[in-house]
Amino acid sequence: MITEKRIRELQGKFHELIEEIRSVIIGHEEVIKHVLIGLLCGQHLLLEGVPGLGKTLLVRTLGRALGLKFARIQFTPDLMPADIVGTRILTEDDSGRRRFEFVHGPIFAHLVLADEINRATPKTQSALLEAMQERSITVSGETYTLEEPFMVLATQNPIEMEGTYPLPEAQIDRFFFKIVLRYPSLGELEQILQRHGGGQELRPVRQVLTREELLEAQQLVAQWPTASPLRRYAAQLVYATQPSSEIAPELVKKYVEYGASPRAALALIWGAKAHAFLSGELHTRIVDVQAVFYPSLIHRIIRNFRGEAEGIPVEQILQQVYEQIRPA
Amino acid sequence: MHGFETLRARLERRQRLLNGLTAASWTLLISLGITVFVFVGSALGIWGAVPLLPWVIALALLGVLGFGIGWLRPIDRIELLFRADHSLHSHELLVTLYELSLGQGPKEFLPLLERRLERLSVNPAQALPLGSGDRWRWAAVAILSFFCMSIASFLQPGLLSLHSSDQSSATAPASQGVSRASQLLEWLQTPPPDLAQKLASVRERLERARHELALNPNDPRARAALHQLHAELLTEQRRLVPPSPPTDTKSNDDASVTEGSSNELRPPQQNSSGAAKLDQIVQGLRSILEQAHRLSQEELEQLLKQLREANPEAATLAGHLWQQTQIPQEFQRRLEEVLRELEARQALHEQLEHLQRELESALAPSEPQTAREEEFSQSPPTAPSPAEGGSQQAPSQQGSASTQAPHSQERSEESQPSAGAGRGTAPLDPEAATDLPDLSKLRERSRTIPLPPSARDEDLDILFEIVSLELPQDPQGVSNPTPAQINYERVEAALEMLEIPYELRDAVRQYFLSLSRH
């Protein structure tokens, strides 16, 4: 039975979680919120940013604050799928009998940080992405289910593209949000120096949420009340990114090869629900949909040759979609 | 749940009202456009007259029908509540509640959201305001309505006077005539004063004052009482004559001021011209009534148009009555009613005039000699025109009049009847007064002879005024007869100036000669 009191308790815990993360991470308010939205929806996120912006620290802090199992995988060109999912190894017991035993890979964690995912070969990438999608892995004909909550936070470096394997569009689409980490402002930089520049030990992160509470919150968010006009609005936003659609703005028709998939519409609505939950509301609003518009769609728009040649940013295309499609 | 359902019902009613108003505005806009087209065509003579009342009723019915259709139009509740949410900045709370109430979503959230709704004060008018398109349409409807009314008032001048005579009088000269007719009808509707008691009282006070003056001709109390009576009679007379049109106020005021400065006892020109106007209206209406039964509608309208030149007020009044009735029998009946009212007032006015003359005759012989001389010295040697009010004089004429011969010399002059000019006195005793020709008969006779309306009663009134002012009307009441002074020069000039028929002119001259013989 859902009660307002319980909803308020959970919302309060998430606010505490945000505060706990903020005690370690300086700035990145929107990033923290979007990461928590992904967490509440039980979806995987792609974080893009130059090195040194605190991506790994953010994920680690999140794992500690939630009391969840945390694993970090540094993707390199020679990383093999077995290095991620695990492998069967031949072992000998005390009686001298030999048998194959499955050794769990780092994927068997609640929070998995896939660092610089674009540095691994497509074969390894696809192993991770398959696990992300199926939430289970199959090794030697045996299927292992991943424990809930399961969330992969993949990072990718927009520079140093040499020797990398950019993720195929179909695989990028499996990420719920793409969160772009911006460079901190001057004030934030000063705060970072003040907090971390003295060599002093960081305050240990306090656990504010249990695994069960997180799962309860995820279930709650899944059934968060959302009116049909909002669903229509989300559908229109996604539909407008298709260059063949009649409501597509000029930039989409001109520079987009493929628009956002239906998965994007789902991400919009789920993300909006989680955003409403985090905002302390009891129902989804238009502003919640608008708040998750960019992270839901930015990695799902594929520009055509002209768009890439002319260097039209995807953000600019989405901006036109956002301005042209009004809720009705 | 109850609160949300109530609110939803209120919002739905509001939306139905808006739908009704939108549909009504479209209907009226289109039908008024057609109306303008038809009215303009009618005004240009492309087609015949438009029956106004059925047209107005049809327009109203169309508006009501449009409203009804709009009211009954199906409503998309989700769209309605979503719009209300947008206007109220309630962040889709109403539409979410509605869908939850329909079972679309977890029921557990319904009471939680309802509690949130209770904290929100919702005003349906604020949630669903009248759209800007509707506002513009209604403005266009108002403008078209006004335009249609203007054309309708042009086509049928009586229409607007039924609603607002003030407005019509301010807009067009045609409507000014309507306003004047309305003013006259209003005046007729006020009951004439009950003068029987008043007249008896005045007569009694007059007798008393006369008696006192007979004992002491310079008795100031008696003179003051007579002046008071004079003022009262003037007030009553004013009430019996038609009110002046608003545009003539200034000229009438001017005339009154001039008269007051020359002689306060003389009845103001406004009264005498009012009586003349009353006579003129009565005669005009009587003439129309006599002819109305044998004239067709077009002929009657033609007659009214012709009469407007000669007797504008009677024509306006009759035209107004015709506009109101439009049926010949009804028109004649109304005309007779109005005529009866006017004649009753005329009779009362004559009674008051008679009394006024008595009062003046009682006062005139007892005026101090110096005052009388001053008065005569201000009288012009020639008769003033009616427009000048009979009291305005040129300075040179005043000078020549002031150098008139003394009283004895006048006596010698008046013994020469052929001269006909200058000033004379006639010693009037009661017997002499009874031998005089009957003025009232003379007046009645003059009415039977067709004269130009502009120079008929009003000018004759001046003539009678010149004479009757000097004569005692009640010879029995004069205990101490004194000579009356008649300005023969004015009489002769009036005879020459006024368009008096030849046969009457002799009678008038004979009348004055008879005075001189006495």
CSV table of N, CA and C in Angstrom, one decimal, chain A residues 1-2 4 7-8 223-230 280-283 285-286 327-328, chain B residues 76 78 82 90-93 95-96 99-100 104-106 108-109 112-113 115-116 119:
chain,number,residue,atom,x,y,z
A,1,MET,N,0.8,-1.2,0.0
A,1,MET,CA,0.0,0.0,0.0
A,1,MET,C,0.9,1.3,0.0
A,2,ILE,N,0.6,2.1,-1.0
A,2,ILE,CA,1.4,3.3,-1.1
A,2,ILE,C,0.8,4.4,-0.2
A,4,GLU,N,1.3,8.4,1.5
A,4,GLU,CA,2.0,9.6,1.3
A,4,GLU,C,3.2,9.7,2.2
A,7,ILE,N,6.0,7.7,0.8
A,7,ILE,CA,6.6,8.4,-0.4
A,7,ILE,C,7.5,9.5,0.1
A,8,ARG,N,7.0,10.2,1.1
A,8,ARG,CA,7.8,11.3,1.6
A,8,ARG,C,9.1,10.8,2.2
A,223,GLN,N,5.4,3.1,-11.2
A,223,GLN,CA,3.9,3.3,-11.4
A,223,GLN,C,3.5,4.8,-11.0
A,224,TRP,N,4.5,5.7,-11.2
A,224,TRP,CA,4.2,7.1,-10.9
A,224,TRP,C,3.1,7.6,-11.8
A,225,PRO,N,2.0,8.3,-11.3
A,225,PRO,CA,0.9,8.7,-12.2
A,225,PRO,C,1.4,9.7,-13.2
A,226,THR,N,1.0,9.4,-14.4
A,226,THR,CA,1.4,10.2,-15.6
A,226,THR,C,0.2,10.4,-16.5
A,227,ALA,N,-0.2,11.6,-16.7
A,227,ALA,CA,-1.4,11.8,-17.6
A,227,ALA,C,-1.1,11.6,-19.0
A,228,SER,N,-2.2,11.3,-19.8
A,228,SER,CA,-2.0,11.0,-21.2
A,228,SER,C,-1.5,12.2,-22.0
A,229,PRO,N,-1.8,13.5,-21.7
A,229,PRO,CA,-1.2,14.5,-22.5
A,229,PRO,C,0.3,14.6,-22.4
A,230,LEU,N,0.8,14.1,-21.3
A,230,LEU,CA,2.3,14.1,-21.2
A,230,LEU,C,2.9,13.0,-22.0
A,280,GLY,N,9.9,16.0,-5.4
A,280,GLY,CA,9.0,16.0,-4.3
A,280,GLY,C,7.5,16.1,-4.7
A,281,GLU,N,7.2,15.9,-6.0
A,281,GLU,CA,5.9,15.9,-6.5
A,281,GLU,C,5.2,14.5,-6.3
A,282,LEU,N,3.9,14.5,-6.5
A,282,LEU,CA,3.2,13.2,-6.5
A,282,LEU,C,2.6,12.8,-7.8
A,283,HIS,N,2.9,13.5,-8.9
A,283,HIS,CA,2.5,13.2,-10.2
A,283,HIS,C,3.5,13.8,-11.2
A,285,ARG,N,4.8,15.9,-14.4
A,285,ARG,CA,4.4,17.2,-15.0
A,285,ARG,C,5.2,17.4,-16.3
A,286,ILE,N,4.7,18.4,-17.0
A,286,ILE,CA,5.4,18.7,-18.3
A,286,ILE,C,6.8,19.1,-18.0
A,327,PRO,N,3.5,21.6,-25.6
A,327,PRO,CA,2.5,20.6,-25.1
A,327,PRO,C,1.1,21.1,-25.4
A,328,ALA,N,0.3,20.2,-25.9
A,328,ALA,CA,-1.1,20.6,-26.3
A,328,ALA,C,-2.1,19.4,-26.0
B,76,ASP,N,-14.1,17.5,-24.9
B,76,ASP,CA,-13.0,16.6,-24.6
B,76,ASP,C,-12.5,17.0,-23.2
B,78,ILE,N,-10.3,15.7,-21.2
B,78,ILE,CA,-8.9,15.7,-21.0
B,78,ILE,C,-8.3,17.0,-21.5
B,82,PHE,N,-6.6,19.8,-19.2
B,82,PHE,CA,-5.2,20.1,-19.5
B,82,PHE,C,-5.1,21.6,-19.7
B,90,SER,N,-1.2,24.6,-12.5
B,90,SER,CA,-1.3,23.5,-11.5
B,90,SER,C,-0.5,22.3,-12.0
B,91,HIS,N,0.3,22.4,-13.0
B,91,HIS,CA,1.2,21.3,-13.4
B,91,HIS,C,0.5,20.0,-13.6
B,92,GLU,N,-0.6,20.0,-14.5
B,92,GLU,CA,-1.2,18.8,-14.9
B,92,GLU,C,-1.9,18.0,-13.8
B,93,LEU,N,-2.2,18.7,-12.7
B,93,LEU,CA,-2.8,18.0,-11.5
B,93,LEU,C,-4.2,17.6,-11.9
B,95,VAL,N,-5.7,17.0,-14.8
B,95,VAL,CA,-5.8,16.0,-15.8
B,95,VAL,C,-5.3,14.6,-15.2
B,96,THR,N,-4.3,14.7,-14.4
B,96,THR,CA,-3.9,13.4,-13.8
B,96,THR,C,-4.9,12.9,-12.8
B,99,GLU,N,-7.7,11.2,-14.9
B,99,GLU,CA,-7.4,9.9,-15.4
B,99,GLU,C,-7.3,8.9,-14.3
B,100,LEU,N,-6.8,9.3,-13.1
B,100,LEU,CA,-6.8,8.4,-12.0
B,100,LEU,C,-8.2,8.0,-11.6
B,104,GLN,N,-7.1,4.9,-14.7
B,104,GLN,CA,-5.9,4.8,-15.5
B,104,GLN,C,-4.8,5.2,-14.6
B,105,GLY,N,-4.2,4.2,-13.9
B,105,GLY,CA,-3.0,4.6,-13.0
B,105,GLY,C,-3.3,4.0,-11.6
B,106,PRO,N,-2.3,4.1,-10.8
B,106,PRO,CA,-2.5,3.5,-9.4
B,106,PRO,C,-3.5,4.3,-8.6
B,108,GLU,N,-4.0,4.4,-5.6
B,108,GLU,CA,-3.4,4.8,-4.3
B,108,GLU,C,-3.1,6.3,-4.3
B,109,PHE,N,-2.8,6.8,-5.5
B,109,PHE,CA,-2.3,8.2,-5.7
B,109,PHE,C,-3.5,9.2,-5.6
B,112,LEU,N,-4.1,11.1,-2.5
B,112,LEU,CA,-2.9,12.0,-2.2
B,112,LEU,C,-3.0,13.2,-3.1
B,113,LEU,N,-3.4,13.0,-4.3
B,113,LEU,CA,-3.5,14.2,-5.2
B,113,LEU,C,-4.7,15.1,-4.9
B,115,ARG,N,-5.9,15.6,-2.0
B,115,ARG,CA,-5.5,16.5,-0.8
B,115,ARG,C,-4.7,17.7,-1.4
B,116,ARG,N,-3.9,17.4,-2.4
B,116,ARG,CA,-3.1,18.6,-2.9
B,116,ARG,C,-4.1,19.5,-3.7
B,119,ARG,N,-5.7,22.3,-1.6
B,119,ARG,CA,-4.9,23.5,-1.3
B,119,ARG,C,-4.9,24.5,-2.4
